[in-house]
PDB file of C-alpha atoms in Angstrom:
ATOM      1  CA  ASN A  22      54.544  12.907  21.206  1.00  0.00           C
ATOM      2  CA  ARG A  23      51.029  11.875  20.215  1.00  0.00           C
ATOM      3  CA  SER A  24      50.607  14.213  16.943  1.00  0.00           C
ATOM      4  CA  ALA A  25      53.952  12.871  15.735  1.00  0.00           C
ATOM      5  CA  LEU A  26      52.193   9.105  16.437  1.00  0.00           C
ATOM      6  CA  ASN A  27      49.736  10.116  14.550  1.00  0.00           C
ATOM      7  CA  TRP A  28      51.830  11.377  11.722  1.00  0.00           C
ATOM      8  CA  LEU A  29      53.562   8.634  11.614  1.00  0.00           C
ATOM      9  CA  SER A  30      50.856   5.873  11.426  1.00  0.00           C
ATOM     10  CA  LEU A  31      49.346   8.094   8.638  1.00  0.00           C
ATOM     11  CA  LEU A  32      52.633   8.362   6.759  1.00  0.00           C
ATOM     12  CA  PHE A  33      53.984   4.733   7.377  1.00  0.00           C
ATOM     13  CA  PRO A  34      51.431   3.300   4.901  1.00  0.00           C
ATOM     14  CA  ILE A  35      51.751   6.212   2.611  1.00  0.00           C
ATOM     15  CA  ALA A  36      55.554   5.452   1.941  1.00  0.00           C
ATOM     16  CA  PHE A  37      55.123   2.146   1.862  1.00  0.00           C
ATOM     17  CA  PHE A  38      52.635   1.908  -1.191  1.00  0.00           C
ATOM     18  CA  VAL A  39      55.019   4.196  -3.209  1.00  0.00           C
ATOM     19  CA  ALA A  40      57.946   1.727  -2.230  1.00  0.00           C
ATOM     20  CA  PHE A  41      55.965  -1.360  -3.033  1.00  0.00           C
ATOM     21  CA  TYR A  42      54.744  -0.247  -6.833  1.00  0.00           C
ATOM     22  CA  TRP A  43      56.483   2.485  -7.539  1.00  0.00           C
ATOM     23  CA  THR A  44      57.935   0.628 -10.596  1.00  0.00           C
ATOM     24  CA  GLY A  45      54.575   0.895 -11.853  1.00  0.00           C
ATOM     25  CA  LEU A  46      54.879   4.302 -12.809  1.00  0.00           C
ATOM     26  CA  ASP A  47      56.755   3.148 -15.840  1.00  0.00           C
ATOM     27  CA  ALA A  48      54.078   1.100 -17.261  1.00  0.00           C
ATOM     28  CA  TRP A  49      52.839   1.478 -20.370  1.00  0.00           C
ATOM     29  CA  PHE A  50      49.853   1.544 -22.266  1.00  0.00           C
ATOM     30  CA  TYR A  51      47.770  -1.687 -22.062  1.00  0.00           C
ATOM     31  CA  GLN A  52      45.038  -3.419 -24.298  1.00  0.00           C
ATOM     32  CA  ASP A  53      41.782  -1.018 -23.945  1.00  0.00           C
ATOM     33  CA  ASP A  54      44.316   1.941 -22.878  1.00  0.00           C
ATOM     34  CA  PHE A  55      44.629   2.908 -27.435  1.00  0.00           C
ATOM     35  CA  GLY A  56      40.732   2.821 -27.631  1.00  0.00           C
ATOM     36  CA  TRP A  57      40.401   5.508 -25.267  1.00  0.00           C
ATOM     37  CA  LEU A  58      43.443   7.184 -26.750  1.00  0.00           C
ATOM     38  CA  ASN A  59      41.802   8.118 -29.917  1.00  0.00           C
ATOM     39  CA  LEU A  60      39.009  10.172 -27.795  1.00  0.00           C
ATOM     40  CA  ARG A  61      40.702  13.109 -28.419  1.00  0.00           C
ATOM     41  CA  HIS A  62      40.402  12.901 -32.390  1.00  0.00           C
ATOM     42  CA  ASP A  63      36.414  13.273 -31.387  1.00  0.00           C
ATOM     43  CA  LEU A  64      36.838  17.127 -30.321  1.00  0.00           C
ATOM     44  CA  ALA A  65      37.037  19.132 -33.296  1.00  0.00           C
ATOM     45  CA  ASN A  66      35.075  22.280 -31.394  1.00  0.00           C
ATOM     46  CA  TRP A  67      34.232  22.877 -27.902  1.00  0.00           C
ATOM     47  CA  SER A  68      30.413  21.739 -29.062  1.00  0.00           C
ATOM     48  CA  ASP A  69      31.750  18.277 -28.709  1.00  0.00           C
ATOM     49  CA  LEU A  70      33.342  18.179 -25.138  1.00  0.00           C
ATOM     50  CA  PRO A  71      29.444  16.963 -23.835  1.00  0.00           C
ATOM     51  CA  GLY A  72      28.851  14.617 -26.042  1.00  0.00           C
ATOM     52  CA  ILE A  73      32.913  12.800 -25.455  1.00  0.00           C
ATOM     53  CA  LEU A  74      32.163  13.112 -21.854  1.00  0.00           C
ATOM     54  CA  PHE A  75      28.553  12.048 -21.688  1.00  0.00           C
ATOM     55  CA  ARG A  76      27.769   9.780 -24.409  1.00  0.00           C
ATOM     56  CA  PRO A  77      27.432   6.281 -23.874  1.00  0.00           C
ATOM     57  CA  LEU A  78      30.400   4.379 -25.153  1.00  0.00           C
ATOM     58  CA  ALA A  79      32.099   0.903 -24.326  1.00  0.00           C
ATOM     59  CA  HIS A  80      29.349  -1.343 -23.495  1.00  0.00           C
ATOM     60  CA  GLY A  81      26.617   1.188 -22.217  1.00  0.00           C
ATOM     61  CA  ASN A  82      28.787   3.093 -19.424  1.00  0.00           C
ATOM     62  CA  VAL A  83      29.047   6.391 -18.864  1.00  0.00           C
ATOM     63  CA  ARG A  84      32.047   7.401 -16.901  1.00  0.00           C
ATOM     64  CA  PRO A  85      33.630  11.391 -17.811  1.00  0.00           C
ATOM     65  CA  TRP A  86      35.564  11.914 -14.293  1.00  0.00           C
ATOM     66  CA  SER A  87      37.237   8.367 -14.414  1.00  0.00           C
ATOM     67  CA  GLU A  88      37.565   7.613 -18.102  1.00  0.00           C
ATOM     68  CA  ARG A  89      36.562  10.310 -20.239  1.00  0.00           C
ATOM     69  CA  ALA A  90      38.474  13.339 -18.771  1.00  0.00           C
ATOM     70  CA  PRO A  91      41.896  11.798 -18.367  1.00  0.00           C
ATOM     71  CA  PHE A  92      41.654  10.183 -21.259  1.00  0.00           C
ATOM     72  CA  LEU A  93      40.495  13.695 -22.944  1.00  0.00           C
ATOM     73  CA  LEU A  94      42.886  15.828 -21.295  1.00  0.00           C
ATOM     74  CA  PHE A  95      46.370  14.381 -21.045  1.00  0.00           C
ATOM     75  CA  PRO A  96      46.740  13.027 -24.753  1.00  0.00           C
ATOM     76  CA  LEU A  97      45.817  16.498 -25.460  1.00  0.00           C
ATOM     77  CA  LEU A  98      48.695  17.858 -22.970  1.00  0.00           C
ATOM     78  CA  PHE A  99      51.226  15.514 -23.393  1.00  0.00           C
ATOM     79  CA  GLY A 100      50.371  13.238 -26.605  1.00  0.00           C
ATOM     80  CA  MET A 101      51.597   9.455 -25.619  1.00  0.00           C
ATOM     81  CA  ASP A 102      52.902   9.342 -22.452  1.00  0.00           C
ATOM     82  CA  PRO A 103      51.702   7.146 -19.839  1.00  0.00           C
ATOM     83  CA  LEU A 104      53.410   9.491 -17.133  1.00  0.00           C
ATOM     84  CA  PRO A 105      50.744  11.685 -16.098  1.00  0.00           C
ATOM     85  CA  PHE A 106      47.953   8.484 -15.906  1.00  0.00           C
ATOM     86  CA  ARG A 107      50.275   6.471 -13.122  1.00  0.00           C
ATOM     87  CA  ILE A 108      51.008   9.978 -11.340  1.00  0.00           C
ATOM     88  CA  LEU A 109      46.531  10.194 -11.599  1.00  0.00           C
ATOM     89  CA  ALA A 110      46.081   6.248 -10.281  1.00  0.00           C
ATOM     90  CA  PHE A 111      49.041   6.820  -7.623  1.00  0.00           C
ATOM     91  CA  LEU A 112      48.027  10.119  -6.414  1.00  0.00           C
ATOM     92  CA  THR A 113      44.061   9.440  -6.396  1.00  0.00           C
ATOM     93  CA  GLN A 114      45.000   5.970  -3.810  1.00  0.00           C
ATOM     94  CA  ALA A 115      46.982   7.764  -1.672  1.00  0.00           C
ATOM     95  CA  ALA A 116      44.404   9.560  -0.986  1.00  0.00           C
ATOM     96  CA  ASN A 117      41.860   6.645  -0.487  1.00  0.00           C
ATOM     97  CA  LEU A 118      44.690   5.413   2.133  1.00  0.00           C
ATOM     98  CA  VAL A 119      44.473   8.537   3.500  1.00  0.00           C
ATOM     99  CA  LEU A 120      40.654   8.518   3.510  1.00  0.00           C
ATOM    100  CA  MET A 121      40.809   5.014   4.927  1.00  0.00           C
ATOM    101  CA  TRP A 122      43.398   5.875   7.722  1.00  0.00           C
ATOM    102  CA  MET A 123      41.103   8.768   8.778  1.00  0.00           C
ATOM    103  CA  ILE A 124      37.811   6.205   8.567  1.00  0.00           C
ATOM    104  CA  VAL A 125      39.140   4.071  10.442  1.00  0.00           C
ATOM    105  CA  PHE A 126      40.692   5.957  13.628  1.00  0.00           C
ATOM    106  CA  ARG A 127      37.577   7.367  13.609  1.00  0.00           C
ATOM    107  CA  LEU A 128      35.707   4.103  14.061  1.00  0.00           C
ATOM    108  CA  THR A 129      38.094   2.530  16.533  1.00  0.00           C
ATOM    109  CA  GLY A 130      40.170   5.461  18.078  1.00  0.00           C
ATOM    110  CA  SER A 131      43.176   3.306  17.630  1.00  0.00           C
ATOM    111  CA  LEU A 132      46.340   4.314  15.708  1.00  0.00           C
ATOM    112  CA  ALA A 133      47.659   0.901  15.569  1.00  0.00           C
ATOM    113  CA  ALA A 134      44.206  -0.040  13.382  1.00  0.00           C
ATOM    114  CA  ALA A 135      44.334   2.732  11.251  1.00  0.00           C
ATOM    115  CA  ALA A 136      47.987   2.163  10.219  1.00  0.00           C
ATOM    116  CA  LEU A 137      46.838  -1.380   9.543  1.00  0.00           C
ATOM    117  CA  ALA A 138      44.151  -0.846   7.214  1.00  0.00           C
ATOM    118  CA  PRO A 139      45.604   0.723   4.760  1.00  0.00           C
ATOM    119  CA  LEU A 140      48.697  -1.138   5.026  1.00  0.00           C
ATOM    120  CA  LEU A 141      47.058  -4.279   4.412  1.00  0.00           C
ATOM    121  CA  TRP A 142      44.713  -2.813   1.500  1.00  0.00           C
ATOM    122  CA  THR A 143      48.482  -1.639   0.014  1.00  0.00           C
ATOM    123  CA  LEU A 144      49.110  -5.463   0.459  1.00  0.00           C
ATOM    124  CA  ASN A 145      46.240  -6.619  -1.730  1.00  0.00           C
ATOM    125  CA  PRO A 146      47.265  -7.937  -5.199  1.00  0.00           C
ATOM    126  CA  GLY A 147      43.949  -7.037  -6.790  1.00  0.00           C
ATOM    127  CA  LEU A 148      45.265  -3.752  -5.874  1.00  0.00           C
ATOM    128  CA  ALA A 149      48.013  -3.726  -8.345  1.00  0.00           C
ATOM    129  CA  PRO A 150      46.450  -4.036 -12.102  1.00  0.00           C
ATOM    130  CA  ALA A 151      44.241  -0.462 -11.408  1.00  0.00           C
ATOM    131  CA  LEU A 152      47.478   1.151 -10.660  1.00  0.00           C
ATOM    132  CA  TYR A 153      49.098   0.060 -14.276  1.00  0.00           C
ATOM    133  CA  TRP A 154      46.838  -0.004 -16.608  1.00  0.00           C
ATOM    134  CA  SER A 155      44.422   3.427 -16.837  1.00  0.00           C
ATOM    135  CA  SER A 156      41.460   2.016 -18.401  1.00  0.00           C
ATOM    136  CA  ILE A 157      40.446   0.514 -14.925  1.00  0.00           C
ATOM    137  CA  TYR A 158      41.301   3.861 -13.388  1.00  0.00           C
ATOM    138  CA  ASN A 159      37.662   3.897 -12.286  1.00  0.00           C
ATOM    139  CA  GLN A 160      38.255   1.165  -9.658  1.00  0.00           C
ATOM    140  CA  LEU A 161      40.700   3.841  -7.967  1.00  0.00           C
ATOM    141  CA  LEU A 162      38.435   6.453  -8.220  1.00  0.00           C
ATOM    142  CA  SER A 163      34.927   4.520  -7.773  1.00  0.00           C
ATOM    143  CA  THR A 164      36.719   4.141  -4.097  1.00  0.00           C
ATOM    144  CA  PHE A 165      37.177   7.262  -3.387  1.00  0.00           C
ATOM    145  CA  PHE A 166      34.191   8.378  -4.241  1.00  0.00           C
ATOM    146  CA  LEU A 167      32.760   5.739  -1.860  1.00  0.00           C
ATOM    147  CA  LEU A 168      35.207   6.638   1.111  1.00  0.00           C
ATOM    148  CA  LEU A 169      34.709  10.409   1.064  1.00  0.00           C
ATOM    149  CA  PRO A 170      31.218  10.616   0.874  1.00  0.00           C
ATOM    150  CA  PHE A 171      31.418   8.133   3.941  1.00  0.00           C
ATOM    151  CA  TRP A 172      33.477  10.001   5.821  1.00  0.00           C
ATOM    152  CA  PHE A 173      31.226  13.426   5.604  1.00  0.00           C
ATOM    153  CA  LEU A 174      28.646  11.329   7.141  1.00  0.00           C
ATOM    154  CA  LEU A 175      30.690  10.347  10.206  1.00  0.00           C
ATOM    155  CA  ARG A 176      31.296  14.045  10.062  1.00  0.00           C
ATOM    156  CA  ALA A 177      27.910  14.530   9.865  1.00  0.00           C
ATOM    157  CA  ILE A 178      27.302  12.503  12.630  1.00  0.00           C
ATOM    158  CA  ASP A 179      30.018  13.610  15.049  1.00  0.00           C
ATOM    159  CA  THR A 180      29.481  17.481  14.651  1.00  0.00           C
ATOM    160  CA  GLY A 181      25.451  17.988  13.673  1.00  0.00           C
ATOM    161  CA  GLN A 182      26.209  20.342  11.325  1.00  0.00           C
ATOM    162  CA  ARG A 183      24.148  20.767   8.169  1.00  0.00           C
ATOM    163  CA  ARG A 184      27.216  21.476   5.726  1.00  0.00           C
ATOM    164  CA  TRP A 185      28.589  17.799   6.253  1.00  0.00           C
ATOM    165  CA  TRP A 186      25.417  16.075   5.218  1.00  0.00           C
ATOM    166  CA  ILE A 187      25.529  19.066   2.376  1.00  0.00           C
ATOM    167  CA  TRP A 188      28.729  17.502   1.485  1.00  0.00           C
ATOM    168  CA  GLN A 189      28.193  13.895   2.008  1.00  0.00           C
ATOM    169  CA  TRP A 190      25.423  14.094  -0.855  1.00  0.00           C
ATOM    170  CA  ALA A 191      27.693  16.027  -3.278  1.00  0.00           C
ATOM    171  CA  ALA A 192      30.722  13.506  -3.506  1.00  0.00           C
ATOM    172  CA  PHE A 193      27.749  10.660  -3.374  1.00  0.00           C
ATOM    173  CA  ILE A 194      26.382  12.365  -6.806  1.00  0.00           C
ATOM    174  CA  ALA A 195      29.681  12.284  -8.154  1.00  0.00           C
ATOM    175  CA  GLY A 196      30.450   9.335  -7.368  1.00  0.00           C
ATOM    176  CA  PHE A 197      28.300   8.280 -10.074  1.00  0.00           C
ATOM    177  CA  GLY A 198      30.276   9.728 -12.984  1.00  0.00           C
ATOM    178  CA  ALA A 199      32.952   7.078 -11.762  1.00  0.00           C
ATOM    179  CA  LEU A 200      31.983   4.136 -11.734  1.00  0.00           C
ATOM    180  CA  GLU A 201      28.136   2.559 -11.832  1.00  0.00           C
ATOM    181  CA  THR A 202      29.013   0.798  -8.258  1.00  0.00           C
ATOM    182  CA  ASN A 203      28.071   4.380  -6.620  1.00  0.00           C
ATOM    183  CA  VAL A 204      24.557   2.764  -6.268  1.00  0.00           C
ATOM    184  CA  VAL A 205      25.947   0.592  -3.605  1.00  0.00           C
ATOM    185  CA  TYR A 206      26.399   3.861  -1.615  1.00  0.00           C
ATOM    186  CA  PRO A 207      23.439   4.263   0.396  1.00  0.00           C
ATOM    187  CA  ALA A 208      23.784   0.627   2.095  1.00  0.00           C
ATOM    188  CA  LEU A 209      27.242   0.725   3.149  1.00  0.00           C
ATOM    189  CA  ALA A 210      25.339   4.180   4.995  1.00  0.00           C
ATOM    190  CA  ALA A 211      22.723   2.788   6.065  1.00  0.00           C
ATOM    191  CA  LEU A 212      23.889  -0.088   7.414  1.00  0.00           C
ATOM    192  CA  TYR A 213      26.473   1.931   9.359  1.00  0.00           C
ATOM    193  CA  VAL A 214      23.903   3.997  10.649  1.00  0.00           C
ATOM    194  CA  LEU A 215      21.642   1.246  11.564  1.00  0.00           C
ATOM    195  CA  ALA A 216      24.349  -0.127  13.654  1.00  0.00           C
ATOM    196  CA  CYS A 217      25.523   3.353  15.068  1.00  0.00           C
ATOM    197  CA  ALA A 218      23.622   6.480  14.692  1.00  0.00           C
ATOM    198  CA  ARG A 219      19.895   5.080  13.972  1.00  0.00           C
ATOM    199  CA  GLN A 220      18.630   8.555  14.526  1.00  0.00           C
ATOM    200  CA  HIS A 221      20.263   9.228  11.515  1.00  0.00           C
ATOM    201  CA  LEU A 222      18.376   7.258   9.262  1.00  0.00           C
ATOM    202  CA  ARG A 223      15.519   9.193   7.832  1.00  0.00           C
ATOM    203  CA  ARG A 224      18.859  11.781   6.085  1.00  0.00           C
ATOM    204  CA  VAL A 225      20.310   8.380   4.814  1.00  0.00           C
ATOM    205  CA  ALA A 226      17.302   6.908   3.056  1.00  0.00           C
ATOM    206  CA  PRO A 227      16.820   9.808   0.280  1.00  0.00           C
ATOM    207  CA  MET A 228      19.944   7.920  -1.730  1.00  0.00           C
ATOM    208  CA  PHE A 229      18.077   5.185  -2.287  1.00  0.00           C
ATOM    209  CA  LEU A 230      15.760   7.264  -4.093  1.00  0.00           C
ATOM    210  CA  ALA A 231      18.770   8.731  -6.067  1.00  0.00           C
ATOM    211  CA  SER A 232      20.567   5.562  -6.872  1.00  0.00           C
ATOM    212  CA  ALA A 233      17.384   4.098  -8.360  1.00  0.00           C
ATOM    213  CA  LEU A 234      16.836   7.279  -9.689  1.00  0.00           C
ATOM    214  CA  TYR A 235      20.013   6.769 -11.669  1.00  0.00           C
ATOM    215  CA  ALA A 236      20.047   3.176 -12.317  1.00  0.00           C
ATOM    216  CA  ALA A 237      16.345   3.743 -13.933  1.00  0.00           C
ATOM    217  CA  ILE A 238      18.424   6.586 -16.492  1.00  0.00           C
ATOM    218  CA  HIS A 239      21.314   4.548 -17.308  1.00  0.00           C
ATOM    219  CA  PHE A 240      19.499   1.578 -18.264  1.00  0.00           C
ATOM    220  CA  VAL A 241      17.358   3.772 -20.803  1.00  0.00           C
ATOM    221  CA  ALA A 242      19.799   5.390 -22.005  1.00  0.00           C
ATOM    222  CA  ALA A 243      22.290   2.993 -22.071  1.00  0.00           C
ATOM    223  CA  PRO A 244      20.502   0.039 -23.149  1.00  0.00           C
ATOM    224  CA  LEU A 245      22.430  -3.987 -22.353  1.00  0.00           C
ATOM    225  CA  ASP A 246      23.982  -5.391 -26.214  1.00  0.00           C
ATOM    226  CA  LYS A 247      21.142  -7.732 -26.962  1.00  0.00           C
ATOM    227  CA  SER A 248      24.783  -9.608 -29.034  1.00  0.00           C
ATOM    228  CA  GLY A 249      27.881  -9.950 -29.045  1.00  0.00           C
TER     229      GLY A 249
END
């Protein structure tokens, strides 16, 4: 029946993803990981936590959700065990595949296209480093924070309910804690709205101001290195 086909087209690319990359669960720490693993030593008391999460580090980046939180929490809980990092990466990418499936099915109405899109993404060799290297987990999480608000945008357009617009904004703002490239989301959303739902452009336009404000604050708080 239709429901079984829906589940099959969703679960197949996820199962393929796990089967294709499962050996990555044994991956050890690599290069920059060892620097980030020392982050837990900066936590002498809870008053240190805001600085650890939000002060500019590593070329002036501020990525509390994708770098600081995992490298602070997991070593405190599990010591020098890379498995929690690998599980987090796999779960995040599985969520990305689900979001990709939902978005493609909503845009095309085709179960075949919805299954094929995450499958082809899984076969892209560019995905492998982010699954195996903890320091670039930010790439997986930033993808999540691009797909999630876009899905909320589609729900907002389909239902007209204000809550989906609010959820889109919440996911968009949270994405700045994953990777700086989150600033491009308003452009992606605007392109879709211009093509398919132009009457909603006024709801997307203020997001450009949010991206500009973030960029301005980032360059003031974490200016680029002048040497080295």
